[in-house]
mmCIF file of C-alpha atoms in Angstrom:
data_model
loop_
_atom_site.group_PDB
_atom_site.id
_atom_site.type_symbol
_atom_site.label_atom_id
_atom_site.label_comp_id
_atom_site.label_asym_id
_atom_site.label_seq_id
_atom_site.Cartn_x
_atom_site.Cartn_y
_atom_site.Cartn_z
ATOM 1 C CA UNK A 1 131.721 87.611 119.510
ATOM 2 C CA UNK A 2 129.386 90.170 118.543
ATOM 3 C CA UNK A 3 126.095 88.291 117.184
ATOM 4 C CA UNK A 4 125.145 91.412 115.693
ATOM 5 C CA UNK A 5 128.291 91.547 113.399
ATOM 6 C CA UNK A 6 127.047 88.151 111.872
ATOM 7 C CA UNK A 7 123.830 88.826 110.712
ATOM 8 C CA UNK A 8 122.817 89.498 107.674
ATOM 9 C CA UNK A 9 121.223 93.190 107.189
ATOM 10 C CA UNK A 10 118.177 94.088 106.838
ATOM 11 C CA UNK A 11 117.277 94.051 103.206
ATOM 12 C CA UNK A 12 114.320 96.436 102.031
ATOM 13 C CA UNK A 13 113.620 94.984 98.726
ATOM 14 C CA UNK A 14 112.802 91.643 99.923
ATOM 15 C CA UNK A 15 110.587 92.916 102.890
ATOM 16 C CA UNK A 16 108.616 94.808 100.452
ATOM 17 C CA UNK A 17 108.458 92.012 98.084
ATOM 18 C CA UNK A 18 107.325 89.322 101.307
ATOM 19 C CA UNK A 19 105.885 91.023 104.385
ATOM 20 C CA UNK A 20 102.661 92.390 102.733
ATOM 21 C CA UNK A 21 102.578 89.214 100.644
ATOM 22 C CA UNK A 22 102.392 87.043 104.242
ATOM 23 C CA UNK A 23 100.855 88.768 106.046
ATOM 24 C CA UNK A 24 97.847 88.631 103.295
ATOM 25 C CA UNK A 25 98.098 85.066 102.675
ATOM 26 C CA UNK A 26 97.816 84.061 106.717
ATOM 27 C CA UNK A 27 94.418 86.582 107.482
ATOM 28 C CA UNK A 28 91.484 84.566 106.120
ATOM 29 C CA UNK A 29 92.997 81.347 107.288
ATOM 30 C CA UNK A 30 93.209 82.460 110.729
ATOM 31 C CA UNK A 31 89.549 83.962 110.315
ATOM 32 C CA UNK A 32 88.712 81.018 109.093
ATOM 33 C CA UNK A 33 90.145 79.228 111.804
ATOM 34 C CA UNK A 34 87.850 81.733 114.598
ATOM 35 C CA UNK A 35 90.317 84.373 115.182
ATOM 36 C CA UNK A 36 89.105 87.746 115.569
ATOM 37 C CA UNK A 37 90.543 91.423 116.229
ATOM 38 C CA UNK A 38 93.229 90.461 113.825
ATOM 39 C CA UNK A 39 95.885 93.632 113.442
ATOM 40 C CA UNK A 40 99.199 93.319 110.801
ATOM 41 C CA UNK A 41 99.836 96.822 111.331
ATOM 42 C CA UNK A 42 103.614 97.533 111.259
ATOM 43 C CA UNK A 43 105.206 97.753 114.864
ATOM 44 C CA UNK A 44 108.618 96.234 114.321
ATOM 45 C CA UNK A 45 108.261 93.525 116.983
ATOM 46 C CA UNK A 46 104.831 90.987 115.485
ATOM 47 C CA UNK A 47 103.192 90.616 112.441
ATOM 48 C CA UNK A 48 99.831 89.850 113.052
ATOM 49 C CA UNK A 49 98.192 90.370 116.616
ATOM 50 C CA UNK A 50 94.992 88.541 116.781
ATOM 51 C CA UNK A 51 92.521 87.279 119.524
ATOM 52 C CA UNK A 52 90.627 83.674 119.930
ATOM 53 C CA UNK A 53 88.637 82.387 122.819
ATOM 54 C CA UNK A 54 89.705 85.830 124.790
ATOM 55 C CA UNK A 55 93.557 85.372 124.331
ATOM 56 C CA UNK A 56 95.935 87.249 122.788
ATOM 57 C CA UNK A 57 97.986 85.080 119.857
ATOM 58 C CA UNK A 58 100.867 86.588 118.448
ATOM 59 C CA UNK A 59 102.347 85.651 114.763
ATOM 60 C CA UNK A 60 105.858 85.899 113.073
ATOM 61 C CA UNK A 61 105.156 85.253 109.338
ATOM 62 C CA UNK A 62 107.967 84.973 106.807
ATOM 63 C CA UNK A 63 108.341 83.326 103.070
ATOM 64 C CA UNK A 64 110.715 80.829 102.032
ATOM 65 C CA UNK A 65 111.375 81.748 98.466
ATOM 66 C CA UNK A 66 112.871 78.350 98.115
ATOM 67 C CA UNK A 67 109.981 76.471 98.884
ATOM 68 C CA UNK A 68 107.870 76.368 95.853
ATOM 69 C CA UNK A 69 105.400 73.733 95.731
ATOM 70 C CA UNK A 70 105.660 70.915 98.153
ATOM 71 C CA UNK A 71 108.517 71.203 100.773
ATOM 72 C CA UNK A 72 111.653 69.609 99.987
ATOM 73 C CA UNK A 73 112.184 66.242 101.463
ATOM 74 C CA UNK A 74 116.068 66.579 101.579
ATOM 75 C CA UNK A 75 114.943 69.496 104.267
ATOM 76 C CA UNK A 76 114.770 68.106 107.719
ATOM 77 C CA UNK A 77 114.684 71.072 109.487
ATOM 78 C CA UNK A 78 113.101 75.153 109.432
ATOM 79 C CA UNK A 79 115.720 77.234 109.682
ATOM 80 C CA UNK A 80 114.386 80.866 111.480
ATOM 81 C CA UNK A 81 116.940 83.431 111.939
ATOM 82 C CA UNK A 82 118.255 83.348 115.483
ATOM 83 C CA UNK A 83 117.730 87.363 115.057
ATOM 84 C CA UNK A 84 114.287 86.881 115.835
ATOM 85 C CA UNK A 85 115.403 85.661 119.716
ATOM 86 C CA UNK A 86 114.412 89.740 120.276
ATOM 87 C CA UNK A 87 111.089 88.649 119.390
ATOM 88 C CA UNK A 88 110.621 85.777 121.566
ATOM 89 C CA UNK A 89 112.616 87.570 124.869
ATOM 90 C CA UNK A 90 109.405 90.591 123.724
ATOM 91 C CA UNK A 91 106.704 87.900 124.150
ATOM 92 C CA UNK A 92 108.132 86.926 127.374
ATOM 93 C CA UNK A 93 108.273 89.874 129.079
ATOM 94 C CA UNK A 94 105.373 91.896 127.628
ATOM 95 C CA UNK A 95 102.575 89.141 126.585
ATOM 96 C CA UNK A 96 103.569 85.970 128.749
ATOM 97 C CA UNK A 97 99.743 84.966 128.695
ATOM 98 C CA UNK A 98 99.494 85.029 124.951
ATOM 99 C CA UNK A 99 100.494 82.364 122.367
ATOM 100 C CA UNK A 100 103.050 82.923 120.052
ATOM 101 C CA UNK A 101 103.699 81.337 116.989
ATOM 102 C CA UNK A 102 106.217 81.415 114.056
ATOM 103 C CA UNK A 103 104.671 80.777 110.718
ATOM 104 C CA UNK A 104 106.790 79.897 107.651
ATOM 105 C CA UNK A 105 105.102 80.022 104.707
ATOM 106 C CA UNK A 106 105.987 78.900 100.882
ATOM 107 C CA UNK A 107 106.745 80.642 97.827
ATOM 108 C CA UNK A 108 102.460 80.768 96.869
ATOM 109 C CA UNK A 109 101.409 80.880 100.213
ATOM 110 C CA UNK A 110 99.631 78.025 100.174
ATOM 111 C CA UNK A 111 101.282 76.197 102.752
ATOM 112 C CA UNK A 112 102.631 76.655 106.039
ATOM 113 C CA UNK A 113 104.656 75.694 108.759
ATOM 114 C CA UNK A 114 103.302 76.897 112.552
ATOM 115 C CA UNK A 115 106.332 76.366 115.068
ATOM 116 C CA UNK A 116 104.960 77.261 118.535
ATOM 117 C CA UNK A 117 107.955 79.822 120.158
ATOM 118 C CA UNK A 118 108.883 77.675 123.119
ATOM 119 C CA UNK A 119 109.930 75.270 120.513
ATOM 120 C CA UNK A 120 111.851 78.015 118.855
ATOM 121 C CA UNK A 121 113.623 79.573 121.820
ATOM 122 C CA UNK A 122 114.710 75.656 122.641
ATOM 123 C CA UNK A 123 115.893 74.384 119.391
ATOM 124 C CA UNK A 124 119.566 74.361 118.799
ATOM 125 C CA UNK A 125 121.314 77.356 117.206
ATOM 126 C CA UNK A 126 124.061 77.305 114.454
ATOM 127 C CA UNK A 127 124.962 78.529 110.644
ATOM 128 C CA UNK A 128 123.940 77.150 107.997
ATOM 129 C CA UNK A 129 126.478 74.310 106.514
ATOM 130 C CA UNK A 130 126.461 74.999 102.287
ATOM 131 C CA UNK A 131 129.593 73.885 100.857
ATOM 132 C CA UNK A 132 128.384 75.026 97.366
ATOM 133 C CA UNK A 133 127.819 78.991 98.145
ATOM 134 C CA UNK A 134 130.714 79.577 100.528
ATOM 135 C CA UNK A 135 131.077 83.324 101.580
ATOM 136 C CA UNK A 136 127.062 84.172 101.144
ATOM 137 C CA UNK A 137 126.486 86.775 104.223
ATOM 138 C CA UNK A 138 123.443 84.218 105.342
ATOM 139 C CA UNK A 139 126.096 81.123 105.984
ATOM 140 C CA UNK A 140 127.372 83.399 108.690
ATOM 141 C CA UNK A 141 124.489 84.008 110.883
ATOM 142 C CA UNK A 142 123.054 82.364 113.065
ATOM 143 C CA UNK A 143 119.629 80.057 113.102
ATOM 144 C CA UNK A 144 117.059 78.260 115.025
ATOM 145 C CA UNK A 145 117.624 74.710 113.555
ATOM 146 C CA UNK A 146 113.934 73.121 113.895
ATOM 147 C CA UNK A 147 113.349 69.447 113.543
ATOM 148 C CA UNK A 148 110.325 68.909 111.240
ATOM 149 C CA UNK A 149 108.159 66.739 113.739
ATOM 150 C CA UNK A 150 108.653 69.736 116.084
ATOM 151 C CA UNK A 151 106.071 72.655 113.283
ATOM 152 C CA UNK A 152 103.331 71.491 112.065
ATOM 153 C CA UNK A 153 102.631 71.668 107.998
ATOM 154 C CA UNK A 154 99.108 73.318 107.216
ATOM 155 C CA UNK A 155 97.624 74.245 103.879
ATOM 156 C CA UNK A 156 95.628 77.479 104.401
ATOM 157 C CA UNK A 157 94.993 78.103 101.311
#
């Protein structure tokens, strides 16, 4: 099977609507936090390239539209886009000495989720099961199914 054929394509609109928007919410905490040389200039592989205590650390922000205020309890898992594999096999080869961390953030950016890649890469993969929007181009592609007590929740702002 052809794993690009399942996933969904790349859609403009909500990059423009999201990226920018992460990407502005997760600088000052991670200054706050002692990071320093902090980049989010656009290079198609990671969103934010920072340093802390001399090593590189690597971020993959995204929002969760869905996620409004507090996160859902019915959620058990963070679902990241198996898509993003290209990222971690990147990290790998190119920075194996850095950190590397997915961040999912909500709706206000006010909370987060930091999932470590390792933890990524080794959680199972599989669609999303939603017997109420059958057919949606998402249920076909594949995910990184996270347990919860795998991320950990932060406010940062």
């Amino acid at each position: 099977m052809n794993k690009r054929h399942n996933n969904r394509r790349f859609n403009r609109a909500s990059y423009i609507r999201n990226d920018a928007r992460a990407k502005a919410a997760l600088i000052p905490y991670l200054e706050s936090e002692g990071y320093s040389n902090i980049s989010s200039k656009e290079n198609f592989l990671f969103d934010i390239h920072s340093e802390k205590e001399g090593k590189l650390k690597l971020f993959e922000v995204e929002i969760k539209n869905q996620w409004r205020d507090s996160w859902n309890p019915l959620w058990e898992e963070i679902r990241i886009p198996q898509r993003k594999m290209r990222l971690i096999t990147n990290w790998e080869t190119e920075h194996p000495e850095s950190e590397f961390t997915f961040v999912v953030l909500n709706y206000n950016c006010k909370q987060a989720w930091f999932i470590p890649a390792g933890i990524v890469k080794e959680s199972k993969v599989d669609t999303i099961k939603n017997s109420r929007r059958v057919g949606e181009p998402h249920l076909k592609e594949p995910f990184f199914h996270i347990p919860l007590e795998e991320a950990v929740l932060k406010e940062i702002a």
